[in-house]
Amino acid sequence: VSKINTIILGLIIINTLFISSCAGKLKEANNIAESAGFKSTVLNTSYFKLQVFYRISRTRVPITIYIEGDGLGWLTRTQPSSNPTPRNPLALRLAAIDKGENVVYIARPCQYIELKHEKLCHVPYWTHKRFAKEVILAVDEAIDTMVSKAKAKNIHLVGYSGGGAVVAMVAAKRRDVASIRTVAGYMDHVALNRKANVSPLIGSLDPLKAAPRLKTIPQVHYIGRKDKRVPGWVLKNFIKAMGGGNCITLRRVNASHEEGWEDVWAKVWSKMPSCR
């Protein structure tokens, strides 16, 4: 009996620590958001609730929308996380640097959300289905809501890591995208996973298939020279899939996958992409 009690006590402690950790991550995100004058809201979409931070200072002007990375999808190479909330919300940190009038940050599905009440918030949606059709539709709906709130005619999209792939697939569906910027963008998961000898993302859409519809949108893809997780050839594959053109720029900067980007962004956030 004492052994069973010890196991139960251990599980209770683990669960308590996990809940405390998630609460701590939300508090950290709120602190980052508040420092930038952002408000917080949770948007209901047809599939997921999405955590959103935003600053709408002036209506009828474009809004810049930041999409978060994949977050904590895996604890180890083979063990998925039980909650994808990011340890370091880099897209939120970049959004907080942006001094634009209208800035919106959208977390990925199941990040910063009470998971026990969410019917779709299960491991597949932050592992192999993280780019599923319903994920893209949910983000697209959230963008619609914020566009309506700001009465904006155009949007600028920024995606970090896996958020870059989401941005590409959302942009391919819309007609109001004035520019695209990706930061360490995970733009060819098929080739990257094959080369890394890890399982394919079964149930996910492929951003390369959306690429041809994006070639006339002004865009800059930032890649870190020290990035070991998303090497430069991944972005080159995506650019090749678009078919080239004079609206696409690849820029290498002094950063790794997670470090160095805040310094970079402080210098480039206001430099909007343009066609040459």
PDB file of C-alpha atoms in Angstrom, residues 48-274:
ATOM      1  CA  PHE A  48      -9.103  25.821 -31.593  1.00  0.00           C
ATOM      2  CA  LYS A  49      -8.956  28.627 -29.075  1.00  0.00           C
ATOM      3  CA  LEU A  50      -5.945  30.817 -29.830  1.00  0.00           C
ATOM      4  CA  GLN A  51      -4.076  33.079 -27.424  1.00  0.00           C
ATOM      5  CA  VAL A  52      -3.626  36.525 -28.957  1.00  0.00           C
ATOM      6  CA  PHE A  53      -1.755  39.610 -27.772  1.00  0.00           C
ATOM      7  CA  TYR A  54      -2.309  42.838 -29.684  1.00  0.00           C
ATOM      8  CA  ARG A  55      -1.867  46.583 -29.891  1.00  0.00           C
ATOM      9  CA  ILE A  56      -4.295  48.355 -32.220  1.00  0.00           C
ATOM     10  CA  SER A  57      -3.453  52.062 -32.055  1.00  0.00           C
ATOM     11  CA  ARG A  58      -5.038  53.244 -35.287  1.00  0.00           C
ATOM     12  CA  THR A  59      -7.731  51.762 -37.461  1.00  0.00           C
ATOM     13  CA  ARG A  60      -7.719  51.550 -41.257  1.00  0.00           C
ATOM     14  CA  VAL A  61      -3.955  51.125 -41.511  1.00  0.00           C
ATOM     15  CA  PRO A  62      -2.116  47.812 -42.071  1.00  0.00           C
ATOM     16  CA  ILE A  63      -1.429  45.442 -39.192  1.00  0.00           C
ATOM     17  CA  THR A  64       1.675  43.331 -38.672  1.00  0.00           C
ATOM     18  CA  ILE A  65       0.848  39.828 -37.464  1.00  0.00           C
ATOM     19  CA  TYR A  66       3.406  37.558 -35.794  1.00  0.00           C
ATOM     20  CA  ILE A  67       2.884  33.780 -35.703  1.00  0.00           C
ATOM     21  CA  GLU A  68       4.658  31.764 -33.011  1.00  0.00           C
ATOM     22  CA  GLY A  69       6.933  28.796 -33.623  1.00  0.00           C
ATOM     23  CA  ASP A  70       6.127  25.153 -32.872  1.00  0.00           C
ATOM     24  CA  GLY A  71       6.801  25.546 -29.152  1.00  0.00           C
ATOM     25  CA  LEU A  72       7.604  22.575 -26.940  1.00  0.00           C
ATOM     26  CA  GLY A  73       6.524  19.741 -29.217  1.00  0.00           C
ATOM     27  CA  TRP A  74       9.013  17.161 -27.989  1.00  0.00           C
ATOM     28  CA  LEU A  75      10.808  16.531 -24.691  1.00  0.00           C
ATOM     29  CA  THR A  76      13.264  14.142 -26.347  1.00  0.00           C
ATOM     30  CA  ARG A  77      13.735  12.788 -29.874  1.00  0.00           C
ATOM     31  CA  THR A  78      11.073  10.128 -29.181  1.00  0.00           C
ATOM     32  CA  GLN A  79       8.964  11.531 -26.324  1.00  0.00           C
ATOM     33  CA  PRO A  80       6.364  14.199 -27.154  1.00  0.00           C
ATOM     34  CA  SER A  81       5.519  16.962 -24.729  1.00  0.00           C
ATOM     35  CA  SER A  82       2.167  17.024 -22.936  1.00  0.00           C
ATOM     36  CA  ASN A  83       1.859  20.777 -23.578  1.00  0.00           C
ATOM     37  CA  PRO A  84       3.293  22.730 -26.541  1.00  0.00           C
ATOM     38  CA  THR A  85       3.505  26.127 -24.815  1.00  0.00           C
ATOM     39  CA  PRO A  86       6.952  27.488 -25.753  1.00  0.00           C
ATOM     40  CA  ARG A  87       9.701  27.807 -23.181  1.00  0.00           C
ATOM     41  CA  ASN A  88      10.927  30.862 -25.070  1.00  0.00           C
ATOM     42  CA  PRO A  89       8.153  32.636 -27.031  1.00  0.00           C
ATOM     43  CA  LEU A  90      10.511  34.182 -29.575  1.00  0.00           C
ATOM     44  CA  ALA A  91       7.810  35.437 -31.953  1.00  0.00           C
ATOM     45  CA  LEU A  92       6.229  37.279 -29.022  1.00  0.00           C
ATOM     46  CA  ARG A  93       9.585  38.815 -28.125  1.00  0.00           C
ATOM     47  CA  LEU A  94       9.974  39.978 -31.738  1.00  0.00           C
ATOM     48  CA  ALA A  95       6.442  41.402 -31.753  1.00  0.00           C
ATOM     49  CA  ALA A  96       7.248  43.322 -28.565  1.00  0.00           C
ATOM     50  CA  ILE A  97      10.219  44.937 -30.338  1.00  0.00           C
ATOM     51  CA  ASP A  98       7.997  46.104 -33.222  1.00  0.00           C
ATOM     52  CA  LYS A  99       7.040  49.770 -32.671  1.00  0.00           C
ATOM     53  CA  GLY A 100       4.372  49.761 -35.374  1.00  0.00           C
ATOM     54  CA  GLU A 101       0.928  51.205 -34.697  1.00  0.00           C
ATOM     55  CA  ASN A 102      -0.893  47.911 -35.153  1.00  0.00           C
ATOM     56  CA  VAL A 103       0.855  44.737 -34.010  1.00  0.00           C
ATOM     57  CA  VAL A 104      -0.757  41.346 -33.364  1.00  0.00           C
ATOM     58  CA  TYR A 105       0.751  38.146 -31.973  1.00  0.00           C
ATOM     59  CA  ILE A 106      -1.022  34.815 -32.477  1.00  0.00           C
ATOM     60  CA  ALA A 107       0.137  31.745 -30.567  1.00  0.00           C
ATOM     61  CA  ARG A 108      -0.157  28.346 -32.221  1.00  0.00           C
ATOM     62  CA  PRO A 109      -3.028  26.012 -31.321  1.00  0.00           C
ATOM     63  CA  CYS A 110      -2.939  24.674 -27.736  1.00  0.00           C
ATOM     64  CA  GLN A 111      -0.197  27.075 -26.607  1.00  0.00           C
ATOM     65  CA  TYR A 112      -1.060  29.055 -23.440  1.00  0.00           C
ATOM     66  CA  ILE A 113      -4.505  27.390 -23.356  1.00  0.00           C
ATOM     67  CA  GLU A 114      -6.169  25.248 -20.650  1.00  0.00           C
ATOM     68  CA  LEU A 115      -5.866  21.951 -22.520  1.00  0.00           C
ATOM     69  CA  LYS A 116      -8.312  19.817 -20.539  1.00  0.00           C
ATOM     70  CA  HIS A 117     -11.266  21.718 -22.022  1.00  0.00           C
ATOM     71  CA  GLU A 118     -10.023  21.570 -25.623  1.00  0.00           C
ATOM     72  CA  LYS A 119     -11.246  18.550 -27.590  1.00  0.00           C
ATOM     73  CA  LEU A 120      -8.556  18.819 -30.301  1.00  0.00           C
ATOM     74  CA  CYS A 121      -5.616  19.682 -28.046  1.00  0.00           C
ATOM     75  CA  HIS A 122      -3.859  16.349 -28.128  1.00  0.00           C
ATOM     76  CA  VAL A 123      -0.274  15.393 -28.986  1.00  0.00           C
ATOM     77  CA  PRO A 124      -0.768  15.044 -32.782  1.00  0.00           C
ATOM     78  CA  TYR A 125      -1.523  18.771 -33.116  1.00  0.00           C
ATOM     79  CA  TRP A 126       1.887  19.796 -31.831  1.00  0.00           C
ATOM     80  CA  THR A 127       3.796  16.917 -33.431  1.00  0.00           C
ATOM     81  CA  HIS A 128       2.936  15.377 -36.815  1.00  0.00           C
ATOM     82  CA  LYS A 129      -0.293  17.360 -37.434  1.00  0.00           C
ATOM     83  CA  ARG A 130       1.028  20.769 -36.456  1.00  0.00           C
ATOM     84  CA  PHE A 131       0.507  22.064 -39.991  1.00  0.00           C
ATOM     85  CA  ALA A 132      -2.846  20.335 -40.520  1.00  0.00           C
ATOM     86  CA  LYS A 133      -5.555  22.022 -42.578  1.00  0.00           C
ATOM     87  CA  GLU A 134      -7.577  22.817 -39.444  1.00  0.00           C
ATOM     88  CA  VAL A 135      -4.539  24.533 -37.877  1.00  0.00           C
ATOM     89  CA  ILE A 136      -4.138  26.797 -40.907  1.00  0.00           C
ATOM     90  CA  LEU A 137      -7.870  27.540 -40.982  1.00  0.00           C
ATOM     91  CA  ALA A 138      -7.880  28.415 -37.272  1.00  0.00           C
ATOM     92  CA  VAL A 139      -5.021  30.897 -37.662  1.00  0.00           C
ATOM     93  CA  ASP A 140      -6.692  32.339 -40.760  1.00  0.00           C
ATOM     94  CA  GLU A 141      -9.926  32.872 -38.802  1.00  0.00           C
ATOM     95  CA  ALA A 142      -8.032  34.592 -35.991  1.00  0.00           C
ATOM     96  CA  ILE A 143      -6.422  36.909 -38.538  1.00  0.00           C
ATOM     97  CA  ASP A 144      -9.863  37.719 -39.967  1.00  0.00           C
ATOM     98  CA  THR A 145     -11.053  38.693 -36.490  1.00  0.00           C
ATOM     99  CA  MET A 146      -8.115  41.030 -35.889  1.00  0.00           C
ATOM    100  CA  VAL A 147      -8.330  42.525 -39.391  1.00  0.00           C
ATOM    101  CA  SER A 148     -11.981  43.301 -38.723  1.00  0.00           C
ATOM    102  CA  LYS A 149     -11.117  44.826 -35.336  1.00  0.00           C
ATOM    103  CA  ALA A 150      -8.518  47.110 -36.914  1.00  0.00           C
ATOM    104  CA  LYS A 151     -10.590  47.734 -40.066  1.00  0.00           C
ATOM    105  CA  ALA A 152      -7.351  47.025 -41.932  1.00  0.00           C
ATOM    106  CA  LYS A 153      -7.180  46.553 -45.689  1.00  0.00           C
ATOM    107  CA  ASN A 154      -3.739  44.949 -45.690  1.00  0.00           C
ATOM    108  CA  ILE A 155      -1.608  42.795 -43.416  1.00  0.00           C
ATOM    109  CA  HIS A 156       2.093  42.070 -43.010  1.00  0.00           C
ATOM    110  CA  LEU A 157       2.848  38.512 -41.870  1.00  0.00           C
ATOM    111  CA  VAL A 158       5.845  37.439 -39.797  1.00  0.00           C
ATOM    112  CA  GLY A 159       6.453  33.812 -38.839  1.00  0.00           C
ATOM    113  CA  TYR A 160       9.126  32.302 -36.625  1.00  0.00           C
ATOM    114  CA  SER A 161      10.369  28.733 -37.259  1.00  0.00           C
ATOM    115  CA  GLY A 162       7.261  26.577 -37.873  1.00  0.00           C
ATOM    116  CA  GLY A 163       5.263  29.792 -37.788  1.00  0.00           C
ATOM    117  CA  GLY A 164       6.939  30.621 -41.097  1.00  0.00           C
ATOM    118  CA  ALA A 165       5.306  27.589 -42.701  1.00  0.00           C
ATOM    119  CA  VAL A 166       1.949  28.619 -41.219  1.00  0.00           C
ATOM    120  CA  VAL A 167       2.397  32.147 -42.598  1.00  0.00           C
ATOM    121  CA  ALA A 168       3.110  30.779 -46.085  1.00  0.00           C
ATOM    122  CA  MET A 169       0.023  28.572 -46.133  1.00  0.00           C
ATOM    123  CA  VAL A 170      -2.213  31.285 -44.682  1.00  0.00           C
ATOM    124  CA  ALA A 171      -0.888  33.852 -47.176  1.00  0.00           C
ATOM    125  CA  ALA A 172      -1.671  31.519 -50.078  1.00  0.00           C
ATOM    126  CA  LYS A 173      -5.352  31.645 -49.055  1.00  0.00           C
ATOM    127  CA  ARG A 174      -5.640  35.418 -48.679  1.00  0.00           C
ATOM    128  CA  ARG A 175      -5.705  38.501 -50.916  1.00  0.00           C
ATOM    129  CA  ASP A 176      -4.787  41.137 -48.326  1.00  0.00           C
ATOM    130  CA  VAL A 177      -1.166  40.121 -47.645  1.00  0.00           C
ATOM    131  CA  ALA A 178       1.158  43.063 -48.314  1.00  0.00           C
ATOM    132  CA  SER A 179       4.349  41.287 -47.246  1.00  0.00           C
ATOM    133  CA  ILE A 180       5.808  38.117 -45.738  1.00  0.00           C
ATOM    134  CA  ARG A 181       8.814  37.765 -43.446  1.00  0.00           C
ATOM    135  CA  THR A 182      10.054  34.480 -42.030  1.00  0.00           C
ATOM    136  CA  VAL A 183      12.585  34.120 -39.230  1.00  0.00           C
ATOM    137  CA  ALA A 184      14.453  30.782 -39.175  1.00  0.00           C
ATOM    138  CA  GLY A 185      11.507  29.498 -41.200  1.00  0.00           C
ATOM    139  CA  TYR A 186      10.759  25.771 -41.196  1.00  0.00           C
ATOM    140  CA  MET A 187       9.676  25.961 -44.836  1.00  0.00           C
ATOM    141  CA  ASP A 188      10.317  22.435 -46.145  1.00  0.00           C
ATOM    142  CA  HIS A 189       9.489  19.935 -43.418  1.00  0.00           C
ATOM    143  CA  VAL A 190       9.312  17.048 -45.879  1.00  0.00           C
ATOM    144  CA  ALA A 191      12.954  17.307 -46.987  1.00  0.00           C
ATOM    145  CA  LEU A 192      14.258  18.388 -43.580  1.00  0.00           C
ATOM    146  CA  ASN A 193      12.654  15.470 -41.724  1.00  0.00           C
ATOM    147  CA  ARG A 194      13.826  13.028 -44.372  1.00  0.00           C
ATOM    148  CA  LYS A 195      17.407  14.288 -44.095  1.00  0.00           C
ATOM    149  CA  ALA A 196      17.244  14.184 -40.274  1.00  0.00           C
ATOM    150  CA  ASN A 197      15.858  10.633 -40.467  1.00  0.00           C
ATOM    151  CA  VAL A 198      12.788  11.449 -38.375  1.00  0.00           C
ATOM    152  CA  SER A 199       9.148  10.580 -39.019  1.00  0.00           C
ATOM    153  CA  PRO A 200       7.283  12.570 -41.684  1.00  0.00           C
ATOM    154  CA  LEU A 201       4.558  14.975 -40.556  1.00  0.00           C
ATOM    155  CA  ILE A 202       1.621  12.773 -41.530  1.00  0.00           C
ATOM    156  CA  GLY A 203      -1.550  14.856 -41.527  1.00  0.00           C
ATOM    157  CA  SER A 204       0.273  18.145 -42.165  1.00  0.00           C
ATOM    158  CA  LEU A 205       0.062  20.305 -45.270  1.00  0.00           C
ATOM    159  CA  ASP A 206       3.228  21.023 -47.257  1.00  0.00           C
ATOM    160  CA  PRO A 207       4.207  24.727 -47.520  1.00  0.00           C
ATOM    161  CA  LEU A 208       6.081  24.015 -50.753  1.00  0.00           C
ATOM    162  CA  LYS A 209       2.732  23.327 -52.427  1.00  0.00           C
ATOM    163  CA  ALA A 210       1.537  26.807 -51.422  1.00  0.00           C
ATOM    164  CA  ALA A 211       4.771  28.444 -52.600  1.00  0.00           C
ATOM    165  CA  PRO A 212       3.874  29.123 -56.281  1.00  0.00           C
ATOM    166  CA  ARG A 213       0.964  31.345 -55.163  1.00  0.00           C
ATOM    167  CA  LEU A 214       3.294  33.590 -53.159  1.00  0.00           C
ATOM    168  CA  LYS A 215       5.960  34.665 -55.659  1.00  0.00           C
ATOM    169  CA  THR A 216       4.472  38.133 -56.315  1.00  0.00           C
ATOM    170  CA  ILE A 217       4.184  39.021 -52.605  1.00  0.00           C
ATOM    171  CA  PRO A 218       7.134  41.094 -51.300  1.00  0.00           C
ATOM    172  CA  GLN A 219       9.024  38.876 -48.867  1.00  0.00           C
ATOM    173  CA  VAL A 220      12.232  38.478 -46.891  1.00  0.00           C
ATOM    174  CA  HIS A 221      13.380  35.187 -45.416  1.00  0.00           C
ATOM    175  CA  TYR A 222      15.885  35.583 -42.575  1.00  0.00           C
ATOM    176  CA  ILE A 223      18.169  32.649 -41.858  1.00  0.00           C
ATOM    177  CA  GLY A 224      20.729  32.407 -39.061  1.00  0.00           C
ATOM    178  CA  ARG A 225      24.305  31.623 -40.051  1.00  0.00           C
ATOM    179  CA  LYS A 226      24.618  29.528 -36.872  1.00  0.00           C
ATOM    180  CA  ASP A 227      21.264  27.766 -37.230  1.00  0.00           C
ATOM    181  CA  LYS A 228      21.804  24.001 -36.901  1.00  0.00           C
ATOM    182  CA  ARG A 229      18.087  23.123 -36.938  1.00  0.00           C
ATOM    183  CA  VAL A 230      16.971  24.907 -40.112  1.00  0.00           C
ATOM    184  CA  PRO A 231      19.912  25.204 -42.535  1.00  0.00           C
ATOM    185  CA  GLY A 232      19.902  27.594 -45.465  1.00  0.00           C
ATOM    186  CA  TRP A 233      19.057  24.966 -48.073  1.00  0.00           C
ATOM    187  CA  VAL A 234      15.576  24.620 -46.535  1.00  0.00           C
ATOM    188  CA  LEU A 235      14.795  28.233 -47.478  1.00  0.00           C
ATOM    189  CA  LYS A 236      16.388  27.758 -50.887  1.00  0.00           C
ATOM    190  CA  ASN A 237      14.050  24.805 -51.529  1.00  0.00           C
ATOM    191  CA  PHE A 238      11.082  27.016 -50.691  1.00  0.00           C
ATOM    192  CA  ILE A 239      12.286  29.865 -52.902  1.00  0.00           C
ATOM    193  CA  LYS A 240      12.873  27.413 -55.764  1.00  0.00           C
ATOM    194  CA  ALA A 241       9.321  26.091 -55.311  1.00  0.00           C
ATOM    195  CA  MET A 242       8.012  29.639 -55.740  1.00  0.00           C
ATOM    196  CA  GLY A 243       9.749  29.826 -59.097  1.00  0.00           C
ATOM    197  CA  GLY A 244      11.992  32.746 -58.226  1.00  0.00           C
ATOM    198  CA  GLY A 245      11.140  36.338 -59.055  1.00  0.00           C
ATOM    199  CA  ASN A 246      12.052  39.877 -58.062  1.00  0.00           C
ATOM    200  CA  CYS A 247       9.945  39.985 -54.860  1.00  0.00           C
ATOM    201  CA  ILE A 248      11.937  37.389 -52.904  1.00  0.00           C
ATOM    202  CA  THR A 249      14.979  38.072 -50.714  1.00  0.00           C
ATOM    203  CA  LEU A 250      17.008  35.621 -48.613  1.00  0.00           C
ATOM    204  CA  ARG A 251      19.016  37.320 -45.881  1.00  0.00           C
ATOM    205  CA  ARG A 252      21.625  35.602 -43.725  1.00  0.00           C
ATOM    206  CA  VAL A 253      22.191  37.136 -40.290  1.00  0.00           C
ATOM    207  CA  ASN A 254      24.260  36.522 -37.173  1.00  0.00           C
ATOM    208  CA  ALA A 255      21.911  34.210 -35.251  1.00  0.00           C
ATOM    209  CA  SER A 256      21.266  30.574 -34.365  1.00  0.00           C
ATOM    210  CA  HIS A 257      17.805  29.029 -34.359  1.00  0.00           C
ATOM    211  CA  GLU A 258      16.792  30.597 -31.050  1.00  0.00           C
ATOM    212  CA  GLU A 259      19.515  33.096 -30.151  1.00  0.00           C
ATOM    213  CA  GLY A 260      20.496  36.433 -31.643  1.00  0.00           C
ATOM    214  CA  TRP A 261      17.153  37.263 -33.217  1.00  0.00           C
ATOM    215  CA  GLU A 262      16.131  40.026 -30.824  1.00  0.00           C
ATOM    216  CA  ASP A 263      19.272  41.997 -31.704  1.00  0.00           C
ATOM    217  CA  VAL A 264      18.637  41.401 -35.409  1.00  0.00           C
ATOM    218  CA  TRP A 265      14.975  42.361 -35.178  1.00  0.00           C
ATOM    219  CA  ALA A 266      15.683  45.611 -33.332  1.00  0.00           C
ATOM    220  CA  LYS A 267      17.503  46.719 -36.507  1.00  0.00           C
ATOM    221  CA  VAL A 268      15.183  45.347 -39.203  1.00  0.00           C
ATOM    222  CA  TRP A 269      11.595  45.300 -37.866  1.00  0.00           C
ATOM    223  CA  SER A 270      10.714  48.526 -39.708  1.00  0.00           C
ATOM    224  CA  LYS A 271      12.258  47.439 -43.028  1.00  0.00           C
ATOM    225  CA  MET A 272       9.290  46.169 -45.000  1.00  0.00           C
ATOM    226  CA  PRO A 273       9.949  43.835 -47.937  1.00  0.00           C
ATOM    227  CA  SER A 274       9.585  45.221 -51.446  1.00  0.00           C
TER     228      SER A 274
END
